[in-house]
Coordinates of C-alpha atoms and ligand atoms in Angstrom, one line a residue:
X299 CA 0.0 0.0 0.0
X300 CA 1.3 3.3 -0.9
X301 CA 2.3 5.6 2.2
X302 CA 0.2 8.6 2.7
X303 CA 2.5 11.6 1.0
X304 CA 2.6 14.2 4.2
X305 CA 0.7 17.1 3.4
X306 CA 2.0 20.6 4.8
X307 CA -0.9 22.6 4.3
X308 CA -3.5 20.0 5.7
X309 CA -1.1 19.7 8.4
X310 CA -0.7 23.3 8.9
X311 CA -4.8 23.5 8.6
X312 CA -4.8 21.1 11.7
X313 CA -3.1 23.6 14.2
X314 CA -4.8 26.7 12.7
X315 CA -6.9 27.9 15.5
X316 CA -10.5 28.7 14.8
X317 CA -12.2 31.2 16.1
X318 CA -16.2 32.0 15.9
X319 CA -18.5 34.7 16.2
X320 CA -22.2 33.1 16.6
X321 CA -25.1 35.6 16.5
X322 CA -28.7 35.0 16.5
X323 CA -30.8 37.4 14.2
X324 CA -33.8 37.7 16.6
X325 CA -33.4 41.8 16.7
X326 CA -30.5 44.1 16.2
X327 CA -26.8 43.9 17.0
X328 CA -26.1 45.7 20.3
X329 CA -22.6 46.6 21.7
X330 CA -22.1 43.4 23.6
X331 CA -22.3 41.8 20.4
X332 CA -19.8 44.2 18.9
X333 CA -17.4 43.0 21.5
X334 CA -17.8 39.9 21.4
X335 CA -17.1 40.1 17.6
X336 CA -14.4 42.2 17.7
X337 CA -12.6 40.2 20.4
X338 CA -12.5 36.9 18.5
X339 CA -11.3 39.1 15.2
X340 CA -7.9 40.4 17.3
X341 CA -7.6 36.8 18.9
X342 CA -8.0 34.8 15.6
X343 CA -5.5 37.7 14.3
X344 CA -3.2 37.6 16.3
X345 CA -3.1 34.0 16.2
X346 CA -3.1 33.9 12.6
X347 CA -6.2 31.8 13.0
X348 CA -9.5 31.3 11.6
X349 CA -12.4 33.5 12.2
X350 CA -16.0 32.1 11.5
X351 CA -19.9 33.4 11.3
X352 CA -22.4 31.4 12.1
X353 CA -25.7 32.8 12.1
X354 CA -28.0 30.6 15.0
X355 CA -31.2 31.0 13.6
X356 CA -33.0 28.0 14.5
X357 CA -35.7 29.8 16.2
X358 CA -37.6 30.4 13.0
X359 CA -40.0 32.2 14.2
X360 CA -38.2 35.0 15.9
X361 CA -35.2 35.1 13.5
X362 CA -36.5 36.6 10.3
X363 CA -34.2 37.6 7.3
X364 CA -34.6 41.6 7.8
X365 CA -32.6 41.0 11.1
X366 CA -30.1 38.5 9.7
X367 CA -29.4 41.2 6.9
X368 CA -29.1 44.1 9.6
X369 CA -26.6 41.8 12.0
X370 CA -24.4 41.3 8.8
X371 CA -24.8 45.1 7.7
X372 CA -23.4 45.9 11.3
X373 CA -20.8 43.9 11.5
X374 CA -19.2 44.8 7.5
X375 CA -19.1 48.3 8.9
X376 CA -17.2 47.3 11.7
X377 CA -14.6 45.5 10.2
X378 CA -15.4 42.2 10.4
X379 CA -14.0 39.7 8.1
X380 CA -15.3 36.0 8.0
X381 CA -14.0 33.1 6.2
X382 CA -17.0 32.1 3.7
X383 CA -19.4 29.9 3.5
X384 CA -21.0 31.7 6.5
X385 CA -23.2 28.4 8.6
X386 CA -26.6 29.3 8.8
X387 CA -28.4 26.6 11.0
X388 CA -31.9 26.5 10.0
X389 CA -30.0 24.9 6.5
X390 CA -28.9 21.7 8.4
X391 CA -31.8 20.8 10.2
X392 CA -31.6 16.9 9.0
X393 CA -27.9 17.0 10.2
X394 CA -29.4 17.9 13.7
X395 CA -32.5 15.4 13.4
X396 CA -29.7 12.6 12.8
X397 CA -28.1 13.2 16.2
X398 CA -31.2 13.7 17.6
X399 CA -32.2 10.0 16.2
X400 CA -28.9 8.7 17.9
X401 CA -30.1 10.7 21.3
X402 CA -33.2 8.7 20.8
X403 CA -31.9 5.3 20.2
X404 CA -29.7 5.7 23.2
X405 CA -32.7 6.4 25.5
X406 CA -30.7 9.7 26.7
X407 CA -33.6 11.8 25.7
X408 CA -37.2 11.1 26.3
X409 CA -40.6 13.1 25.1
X410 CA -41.6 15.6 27.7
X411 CA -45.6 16.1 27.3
X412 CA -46.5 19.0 30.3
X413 CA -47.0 22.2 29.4
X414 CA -45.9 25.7 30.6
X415 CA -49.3 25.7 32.5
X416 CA -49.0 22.5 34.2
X417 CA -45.5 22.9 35.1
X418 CA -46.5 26.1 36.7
X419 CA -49.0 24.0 38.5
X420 CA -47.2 20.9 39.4
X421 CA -44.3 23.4 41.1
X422 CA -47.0 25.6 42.7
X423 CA -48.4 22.1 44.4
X424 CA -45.2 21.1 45.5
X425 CA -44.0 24.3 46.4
X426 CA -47.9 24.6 48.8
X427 CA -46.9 21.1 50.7
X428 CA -43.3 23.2 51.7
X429 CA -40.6 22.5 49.3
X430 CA -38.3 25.1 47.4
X431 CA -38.4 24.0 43.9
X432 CA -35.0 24.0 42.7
X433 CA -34.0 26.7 39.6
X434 CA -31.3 27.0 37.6
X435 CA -28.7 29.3 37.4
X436 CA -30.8 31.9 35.3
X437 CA -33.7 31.2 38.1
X438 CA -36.2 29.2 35.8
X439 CA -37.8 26.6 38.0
X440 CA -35.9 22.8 36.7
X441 CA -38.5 20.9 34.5
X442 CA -40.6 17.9 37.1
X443 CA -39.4 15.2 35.1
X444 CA -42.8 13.1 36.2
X445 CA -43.0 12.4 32.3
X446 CA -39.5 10.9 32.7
X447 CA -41.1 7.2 33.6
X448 CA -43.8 7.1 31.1
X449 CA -44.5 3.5 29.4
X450 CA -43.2 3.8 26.0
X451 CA -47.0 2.5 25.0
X452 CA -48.0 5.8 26.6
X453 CA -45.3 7.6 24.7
X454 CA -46.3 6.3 21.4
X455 CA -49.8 7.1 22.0
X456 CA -49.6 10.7 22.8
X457 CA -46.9 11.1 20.0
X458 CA -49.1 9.6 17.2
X459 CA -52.2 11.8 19.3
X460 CA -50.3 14.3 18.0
X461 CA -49.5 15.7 21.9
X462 CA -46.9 18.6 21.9
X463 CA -43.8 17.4 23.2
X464 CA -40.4 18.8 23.5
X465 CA -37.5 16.3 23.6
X466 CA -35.4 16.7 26.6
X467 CA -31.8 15.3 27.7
X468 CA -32.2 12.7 31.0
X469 CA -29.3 14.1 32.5
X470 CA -28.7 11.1 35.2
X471 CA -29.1 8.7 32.4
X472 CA -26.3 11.3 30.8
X473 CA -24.1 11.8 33.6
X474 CA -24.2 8.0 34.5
X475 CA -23.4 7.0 30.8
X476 CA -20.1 9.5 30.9
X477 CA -19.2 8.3 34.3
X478 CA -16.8 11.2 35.3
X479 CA -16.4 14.2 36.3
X480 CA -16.8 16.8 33.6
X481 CA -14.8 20.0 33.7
X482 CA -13.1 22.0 30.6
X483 CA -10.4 24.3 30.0
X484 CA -11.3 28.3 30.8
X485 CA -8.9 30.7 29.7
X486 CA -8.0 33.2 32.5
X487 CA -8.1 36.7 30.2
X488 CA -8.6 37.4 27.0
X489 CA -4.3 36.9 26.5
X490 CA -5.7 33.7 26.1
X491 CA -1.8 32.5 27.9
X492 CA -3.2 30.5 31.0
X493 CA -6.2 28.4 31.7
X494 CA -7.7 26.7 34.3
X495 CA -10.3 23.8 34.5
X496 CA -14.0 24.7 35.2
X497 CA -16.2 22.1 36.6
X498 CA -19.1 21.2 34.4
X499 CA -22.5 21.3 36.3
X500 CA -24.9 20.1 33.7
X501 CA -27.2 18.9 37.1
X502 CA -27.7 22.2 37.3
X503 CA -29.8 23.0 34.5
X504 CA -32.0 19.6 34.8
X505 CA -33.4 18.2 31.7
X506 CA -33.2 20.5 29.3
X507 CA -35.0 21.0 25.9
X508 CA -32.5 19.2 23.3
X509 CA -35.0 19.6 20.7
X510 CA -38.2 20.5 19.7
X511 CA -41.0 18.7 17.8
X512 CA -41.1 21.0 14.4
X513 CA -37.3 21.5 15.3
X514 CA -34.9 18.7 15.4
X515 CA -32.8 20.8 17.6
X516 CA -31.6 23.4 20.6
X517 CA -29.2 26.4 20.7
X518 CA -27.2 23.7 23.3
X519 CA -27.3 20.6 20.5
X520 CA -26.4 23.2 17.6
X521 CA -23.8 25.0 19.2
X522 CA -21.9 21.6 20.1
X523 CA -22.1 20.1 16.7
X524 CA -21.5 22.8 14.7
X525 CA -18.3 24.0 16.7
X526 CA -17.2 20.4 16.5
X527 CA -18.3 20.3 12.8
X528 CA -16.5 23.7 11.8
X529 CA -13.6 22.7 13.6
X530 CA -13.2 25.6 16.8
X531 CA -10.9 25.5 18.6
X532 CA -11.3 28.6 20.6
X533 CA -15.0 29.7 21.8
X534 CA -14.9 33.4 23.0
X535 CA -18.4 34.0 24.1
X536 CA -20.1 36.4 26.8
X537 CA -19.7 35.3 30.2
X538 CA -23.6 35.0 30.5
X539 CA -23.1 31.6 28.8
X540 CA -20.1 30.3 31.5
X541 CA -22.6 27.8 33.3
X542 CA -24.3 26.8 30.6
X543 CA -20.8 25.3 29.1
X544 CA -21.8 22.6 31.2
X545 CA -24.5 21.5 29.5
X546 CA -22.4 21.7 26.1
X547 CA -19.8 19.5 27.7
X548 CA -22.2 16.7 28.6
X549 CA -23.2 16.5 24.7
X550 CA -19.7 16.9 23.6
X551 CA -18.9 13.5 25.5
X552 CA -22.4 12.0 24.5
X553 CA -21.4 12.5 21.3
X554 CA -17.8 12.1 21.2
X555 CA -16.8 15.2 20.1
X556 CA -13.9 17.3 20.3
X557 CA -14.0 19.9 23.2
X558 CA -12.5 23.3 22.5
X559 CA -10.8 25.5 24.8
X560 CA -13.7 28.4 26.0
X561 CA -13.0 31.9 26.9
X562 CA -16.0 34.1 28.4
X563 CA -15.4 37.1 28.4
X564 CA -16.6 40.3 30.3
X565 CA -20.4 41.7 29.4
X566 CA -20.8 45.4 28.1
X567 CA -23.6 46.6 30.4
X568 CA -26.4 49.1 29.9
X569 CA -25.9 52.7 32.6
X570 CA -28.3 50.8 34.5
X571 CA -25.2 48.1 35.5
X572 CA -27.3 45.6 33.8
X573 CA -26.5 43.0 31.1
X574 CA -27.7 44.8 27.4
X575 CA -30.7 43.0 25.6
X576 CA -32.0 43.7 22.0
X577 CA -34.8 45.9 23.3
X578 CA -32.2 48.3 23.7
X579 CA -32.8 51.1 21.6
X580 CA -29.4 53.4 22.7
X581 CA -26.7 50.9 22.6
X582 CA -27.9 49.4 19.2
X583 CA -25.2 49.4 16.3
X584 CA -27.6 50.4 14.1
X585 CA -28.9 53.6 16.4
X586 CA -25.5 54.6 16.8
X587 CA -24.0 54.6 12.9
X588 CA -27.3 56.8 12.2
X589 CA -26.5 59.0 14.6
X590 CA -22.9 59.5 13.8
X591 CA -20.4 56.6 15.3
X592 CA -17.7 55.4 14.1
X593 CA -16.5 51.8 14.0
X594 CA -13.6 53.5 15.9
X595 CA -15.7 55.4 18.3
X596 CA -17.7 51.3 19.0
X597 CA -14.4 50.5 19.7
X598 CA -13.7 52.9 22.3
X599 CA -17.4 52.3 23.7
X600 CA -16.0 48.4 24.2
X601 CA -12.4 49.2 25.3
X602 CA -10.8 47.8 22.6
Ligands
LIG1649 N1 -26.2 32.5 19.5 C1 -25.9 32.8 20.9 C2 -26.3 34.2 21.2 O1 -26.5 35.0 20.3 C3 -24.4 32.6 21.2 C4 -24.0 31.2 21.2 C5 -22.5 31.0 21.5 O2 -21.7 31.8 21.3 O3 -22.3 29.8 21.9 O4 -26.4 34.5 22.4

């Protein structure tokens, strides 16, 4: 058999760092977005790396095309330059429903039937007979899980009822089938010269939504295949998403994948001291080009 010729560029394309920026286009870019952007630009440049766009827009009905259009307006007048194709994730849905299969087949996930309403009410009862129902770490109330040890006669019958359902991830089942403890490597600062490990908590979160039933997927299911997929090595994201790495890390060994090294960095916040959201209006990109920024003065705003 003839030897494999060594290839220096594929083997240079193996330690090029990659680098990501992954906006969803549910409303207009704001200056935390901006940072975030323009942080993994300097640290894929300066590491001669890759930098990526992938456009998360698997919530089809709050993503629309008007604000995909305005988030890559806003970032082209910034200064952003992304390696093309850019990913859009509502184009790979039968990728995502493939893993989801294999979730399925492995009994790691199981239909969840109860509604927002009877959640409410199932917590509200358990809460009246003296119990603190636990929450996560964004304070949303962990999902009961009583679904959890439905027959799968019952299952099938509510499925083929047509019952909504979400598909969520048994995370005992989960952390029993990876069998250690999960942790991954956290830059210290955006130098990105020392890490240290962070313990995964997936627990935490309980059993989360992994996919829907019109959408083979989750922003936690996406984001994990798709870095793996593109090949990331380096996720620099808002440090709003830190816990929820957790999560990611679970899948990641689910699913065998590569884990990349994670950097969250420090949020922009609104005068109020709080964390900016799309509603917004003043510390929109948009609202500020109209009314005279540069891509010099957003740089300043961010402390680049
Ligand atoms: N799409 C997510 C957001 O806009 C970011 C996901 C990530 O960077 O992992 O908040």
């Amino acid at each position: 058999m003839a030897k494999p010729l060594h290839n220096p560029i594929a083997a240079a394309e193996m330690t090029l760092l990659t680098f990501r920026f992954a906006p969803s286009p549910n409303g207009d870019l704001h200056l935390g977005h901006a940072y975030s952007a323009l942080l993994n630009q300097k640290l894929a440049a300066r590491a001669d790396g890759r930098l990526l766009l992938r456009i998360e827009d698997i919530d089809t009905t709050r993503c629309t095309p008007q604000f995909e259009a305005g988030v890559l307006a806003d970032l082209k007048w910034l200064g952003l330059s992304w390696e093309e194709p850019v990913r859009r994730q509502s184009e790979h849905f039968a990728g995502y429903q493939a893993v989801l299969e294999r979730l399925v087949r492995e009994e790691l996930v199981y239909p969840a039937f109860m509604s927002r309403g009877e959640i409410r009410a199932f917590i509200t009862g358990s809460e009246k007979r003296g119990r603190d129902w636990p929450r996560d770490p964004d304070g949303v109330p962990l999902y009961p899980a009583a679904d959890k040890a439905l027959p799968l006669k019952e299952r099938q019958r509510r499925i083929a009822e047509n019952t909504p359902f979400a598909w969520r991830l048994d995370v005992d089942a989960a952390m029993a089938r990876v069998g250690k403890d999960l942790s991954w490597i956290e830059f210290v600062d955006e130098t990105l010269s020392a890490t240290r490990s962070a313990d995964a908590r997936p627990q935490d979160w309980g059993d989360v939504i992994v996919a829907r039933r019109d959408i083979p997927t989750s922003y936690h299911l996406a984001v994990v295949l798709d870095d793996a997929l593109q090949g990331v090595s380096h996720v620099v994201r808002g440090q709003d998403l830190f816990s929820a790495t957790g999560v990611q890390r679970l899948l990641q060994q689910l699913l065998d994948l590569p884990q990349p090294a994670y950097f969250h960095h420090r949020l922009i916040l609104g005068p109020d001291g709080r964390k900016l959201s799309k509603s917004f209006s003043d510390t929109g990109l948009a609202v500020l080009r109209h009314a005279g920024a540069s891509p010099d003065d957003i740089r300043r705003m961010v402390g680049l």
